[in-house]
Short mmCIF file of C-alpha atoms in Angstrom, two decimals:
data_model
loop_
_atom_site.label_atom_id
_atom_site.label_comp_id
_atom_site.label_asym_id
_atom_site.label_seq_id
_atom_site.Cartn_x
_atom_site.Cartn_y
_atom_site.Cartn_z
CA GLY A 1 -10.34 -25.51 24.52
CA ALA A 2 -12.28 -22.36 24.99
CA PHE A 3 -12.01 -21.48 21.31
CA THR A 4 -13.28 -24.92 20.39
CA SER A 5 -16.15 -24.50 22.83
CA LEU A 6 -17.20 -21.39 20.96
CA GLU A 7 -16.93 -23.09 17.62
CA LEU A 8 -19.21 -25.91 18.84
CA ILE A 9 -21.73 -23.40 20.32
CA ASN A 10 -21.64 -21.42 17.06
CA GLU A 11 -22.47 -24.54 15.06
CA GLN A 12 -25.68 -24.79 17.14
CA VAL A 13 -26.37 -21.07 16.33
CA GLU A 14 -25.68 -21.48 12.60
CA ASN A 15 -27.94 -24.65 12.57
CA GLY A 16 -30.75 -22.56 14.08
CA LYS A 17 -30.92 -24.77 17.26
CA ILE A 18 -30.31 -21.78 19.51
CA THR A 19 -30.20 -18.05 19.08
CA LEU A 20 -26.96 -16.06 18.97
CA GLU A 21 -27.71 -14.53 22.42
CA GLU A 22 -28.54 -17.98 23.81
CA GLY A 23 -25.21 -19.24 22.46
CA LYS A 24 -23.34 -16.30 24.06
CA ASP A 25 -25.10 -17.05 27.40
CA GLN A 26 -24.12 -20.71 27.08
CA ALA A 27 -20.48 -19.74 26.36
CA ARG A 28 -20.43 -17.53 29.38
CA ILE A 29 -21.59 -20.37 31.72
CA ILE A 30 -19.31 -22.96 30.10
CA LEU A 31 -16.21 -20.77 30.09
CA ASN A 32 -16.79 -18.80 33.38
CA GLY A 33 -18.66 -21.31 35.40
CA PRO A 34 -22.24 -21.36 36.76
CA VAL A 35 -23.80 -18.26 38.24
CA ASP A 36 -23.58 -18.22 42.01
CA GLY A 37 -26.14 -16.89 44.63
CA ASN A 38 -24.37 -13.46 44.49
CA GLY A 39 -24.96 -13.07 40.77
CA LYS A 40 -21.38 -13.77 39.82
CA TYR A 41 -19.81 -16.50 37.78
CA ASP A 42 -18.22 -19.15 39.98
CA PHE A 43 -15.15 -19.36 37.78
CA GLU A 44 -13.43 -21.81 40.19
CA LYS A 45 -15.98 -24.47 38.84
CA SER A 46 -15.07 -23.69 35.30
CA ARG A 47 -12.77 -26.12 33.51
CA PHE A 48 -11.18 -23.16 31.70
CA THR A 49 -8.95 -21.60 34.48
CA TYR A 50 -5.24 -21.31 35.03
CA LYS A 51 -4.03 -22.03 38.52
CA GLU A 52 -5.86 -19.93 41.12
CA ASN A 53 -6.64 -16.64 39.37
CA GLY A 54 -6.32 -17.20 35.63
CA TYR A 55 -9.70 -16.92 33.85
CA ILE A 56 -11.20 -16.57 30.37
CA LEU A 57 -12.13 -13.13 29.15
CA ALA A 58 -13.64 -11.77 25.89
CA TYR A 59 -14.19 -8.36 24.31
CA ASP A 60 -16.25 -7.45 21.33
CA GLU A 61 -15.36 -5.05 18.56
CA ASP A 62 -16.63 -2.14 20.70
CA LEU A 63 -14.30 -3.15 23.50
CA VAL A 64 -17.33 -4.15 25.61
CA LEU A 65 -16.57 -6.96 28.03
CA GLN A 66 -18.35 -10.13 27.00
CA LEU A 67 -16.75 -12.77 29.21
CA HIS A 68 -15.31 -12.29 32.63
CA PRO A 69 -15.80 -14.27 35.85
CA SER A 70 -16.76 -11.36 38.09
CA LYS A 71 -19.03 -9.53 35.78
CA ILE A 72 -22.45 -10.53 34.31
CA GLY A 73 -23.14 -8.88 31.01
CA GLY A 74 -21.14 -6.33 28.98
CA ALA A 75 -19.49 -3.36 30.53
CA PRO A 76 -18.13 -0.56 28.38
CA ALA A 77 -14.47 0.33 28.60
CA ASP A 78 -13.83 3.24 30.98
CA GLU A 79 -10.81 5.56 30.37
CA LEU A 80 -8.60 3.44 32.59
CA ASN A 81 -9.26 0.13 30.89
CA ARG A 82 -9.71 1.36 27.28
CA SER A 83 -5.82 1.14 26.29
CA ASN A 84 -5.64 -2.37 27.94
CA ARG A 85 -8.70 -3.59 25.99
CA GLU A 86 -7.40 -2.08 22.81
CA GLU A 87 -4.06 -3.85 23.19
CA ILE A 88 -5.82 -7.11 24.05
CA VAL A 89 -8.08 -6.90 20.97
CA ALA A 90 -5.31 -5.90 18.70
CA GLY A 91 -3.20 -8.76 19.94
CA GLY A 92 -5.99 -11.34 19.36
CA LYS A 93 -6.40 -10.13 15.75
CA SER A 94 -2.69 -10.13 15.03
CA LYS A 95 -1.39 -12.65 12.55
CA ASN A 96 1.86 -12.92 14.48
CA GLU A 97 1.55 -15.49 17.31
CA SER A 98 3.84 -13.63 19.65
CA ASP A 99 1.73 -10.39 19.46
CA ARG A 100 -1.17 -12.33 20.97
CA TYR A 101 0.60 -12.20 24.36
CA VAL A 102 -0.32 -8.94 25.98
CA VAL A 103 1.08 -7.69 29.36
CA TYR A 104 -0.99 -4.98 30.97
CA SER A 105 -1.58 -3.47 34.50
CA ASP A 106 -4.88 -4.46 36.21
CA ARG A 107 -6.36 -2.44 39.07
CA GLN A 108 -6.80 -4.47 42.22
CA PRO A 109 -9.66 -4.08 44.72
CA ASP A 110 -7.31 -2.22 47.03
CA GLY A 111 -6.43 0.40 44.28
CA SER A 112 -2.98 -1.00 43.49
CA PHE A 113 -1.94 -2.35 40.12
CA LYS A 114 -0.73 -5.77 39.24
CA ASP A 115 0.65 -6.95 35.88
CA LYS A 116 -1.30 -9.59 33.99
CA THR A 117 -0.47 -11.46 30.82
CA ALA A 118 -3.33 -12.26 28.37
CA TYR A 119 -3.16 -14.64 25.45
CA THR A 120 -6.01 -13.94 22.98
CA GLU A 121 -7.41 -14.98 19.60
CA TYR A 122 -10.05 -13.44 17.47
CA PHE A 123 -13.38 -15.37 17.11
CA GLU A 124 -14.75 -13.86 13.86
CA PRO A 125 -18.33 -15.38 13.94
CA TRP A 126 -19.22 -13.32 17.06
CA GLY A 127 -16.66 -10.53 16.73
CA TRP A 128 -15.07 -11.54 19.98
CA THR A 129 -11.47 -11.42 20.95
CA ILE A 130 -11.28 -14.26 23.57
CA GLY A 131 -8.33 -15.30 25.72
CA ILE A 132 -7.07 -16.16 29.14
CA ALA A 133 -5.59 -13.68 31.53
CA VAL A 134 -3.22 -14.52 34.30
CA PHE A 135 -1.32 -12.55 36.99
CA GLN A 136 2.37 -12.30 35.95
CA ASP A 137 3.64 -13.59 39.24
CA GLU A 138 1.27 -16.70 39.09
CA PHE A 139 2.33 -17.28 35.49
CA SER A 140 6.06 -17.00 36.14
CA GLU A 141 5.82 -18.99 39.46
CA GLY A 142 6.26 -22.14 37.49
CA LEU A 143 9.13 -20.68 35.59
CA ASN A 144 10.90 -19.86 38.86
CA VAL A 145 10.55 -23.44 40.00
CA LEU A 146 11.84 -24.65 36.70
CA GLN A 147 14.84 -22.16 37.05
CA TYR A 148 15.68 -23.79 40.42
CA ILE A 149 15.43 -27.31 38.94
CA ILE A 150 17.68 -26.38 35.99
CA PHE A 151 20.17 -24.73 38.44
CA GLY A 152 20.21 -27.82 40.66
CA ALA A 153 20.60 -30.25 37.86
CA THR A 154 23.44 -28.14 36.44
CA VAL A 155 25.35 -28.26 39.77
CA VAL A 156 24.72 -32.03 40.09
CA LEU A 157 26.03 -32.53 36.51
CA ILE A 158 29.14 -30.37 37.25
CA ILE A 159 29.87 -32.40 40.35
CA ILE A 160 29.33 -35.72 38.66
CA SER A 161 31.44 -34.67 35.60
CA SER A 162 34.20 -33.32 37.90
CA LEU A 163 34.26 -36.64 39.78
CA VAL A 164 34.39 -38.81 36.62
CA PHE A 165 37.12 -36.54 35.17
CA TYR A 166 39.18 -36.74 38.40
CA LEU A 167 38.86 -40.49 38.51
CA ALA A 168 39.81 -40.83 34.83
CA ILE A 169 42.67 -38.34 35.10
CA ARG A 170 44.07 -39.77 38.37
CA LYS A 171 45.14 -42.92 36.67
CA LYS A 172 46.86 -41.02 33.86
CA ILE A 173 48.62 -38.86 36.46
CA ASN A 174 49.90 -41.84 38.35
CA THR A 175 51.15 -43.35 35.03
CA LEU A 176 52.97 -40.01 34.31
CA LYS A 177 54.48 -39.95 37.67
CA GLU A 178 55.90 -43.42 37.20
CA VAL A 179 57.26 -42.36 33.82
CA ALA A 180 58.82 -39.27 35.38
CA GLU A 181 60.37 -41.34 38.16
CA ALA A 182 61.73 -43.81 35.67
CA SER A 183 63.19 -41.06 33.58
CA THR A 184 64.82 -39.56 36.68
CA LYS A 185 66.33 -42.89 37.59
CA ILE A 186 67.54 -43.37 33.96
CA ALA A 187 69.16 -39.85 34.09
CA ASP A 188 70.91 -40.74 37.37
CA GLY A 189 72.29 -43.99 35.69
CA GLN A 190 69.96 -46.53 37.15
CA ILE A 191 68.88 -48.54 34.29
CA LEU A 192 67.50 -51.48 36.08
#
């Protein structure tokens, strides 16, 4: 959806309805949400979020931040973020779909690091690599729930299968017991 939004805005730029800079500003507001009273994007009002903390981001060819919910305007890559940005941009330009998923460590406000996953694509008209970034634990949270659902369903299926097998085999076992008893009686000379 974010990529399609950029394409629509770029059509306006190419048709001369707005300038490239106006288009980029429009993209920032649409993708990151309106600017709040503190001069930050209110990305919670954006339609382009993932759960609580997933957001849209974009870097240009020089690894300058172009889209991010907490920053207005571009910020050059510092030494700490440079390798993350290089991986994200390289992933977005990759022809291989699986390479577009990049896992990296993100510094938190308390100084600790937390792993994030970003999925990116390259938007050639603007030279932006755009994608969504999500904390690993938030992303895998749904997978953990799914894991428990699958485990529970498997246990229920095993119990139901065992019960059906028991009921089906019980009748056969009773028949075999009767045959065994009849064989024993015949062996003892009791034919009737």
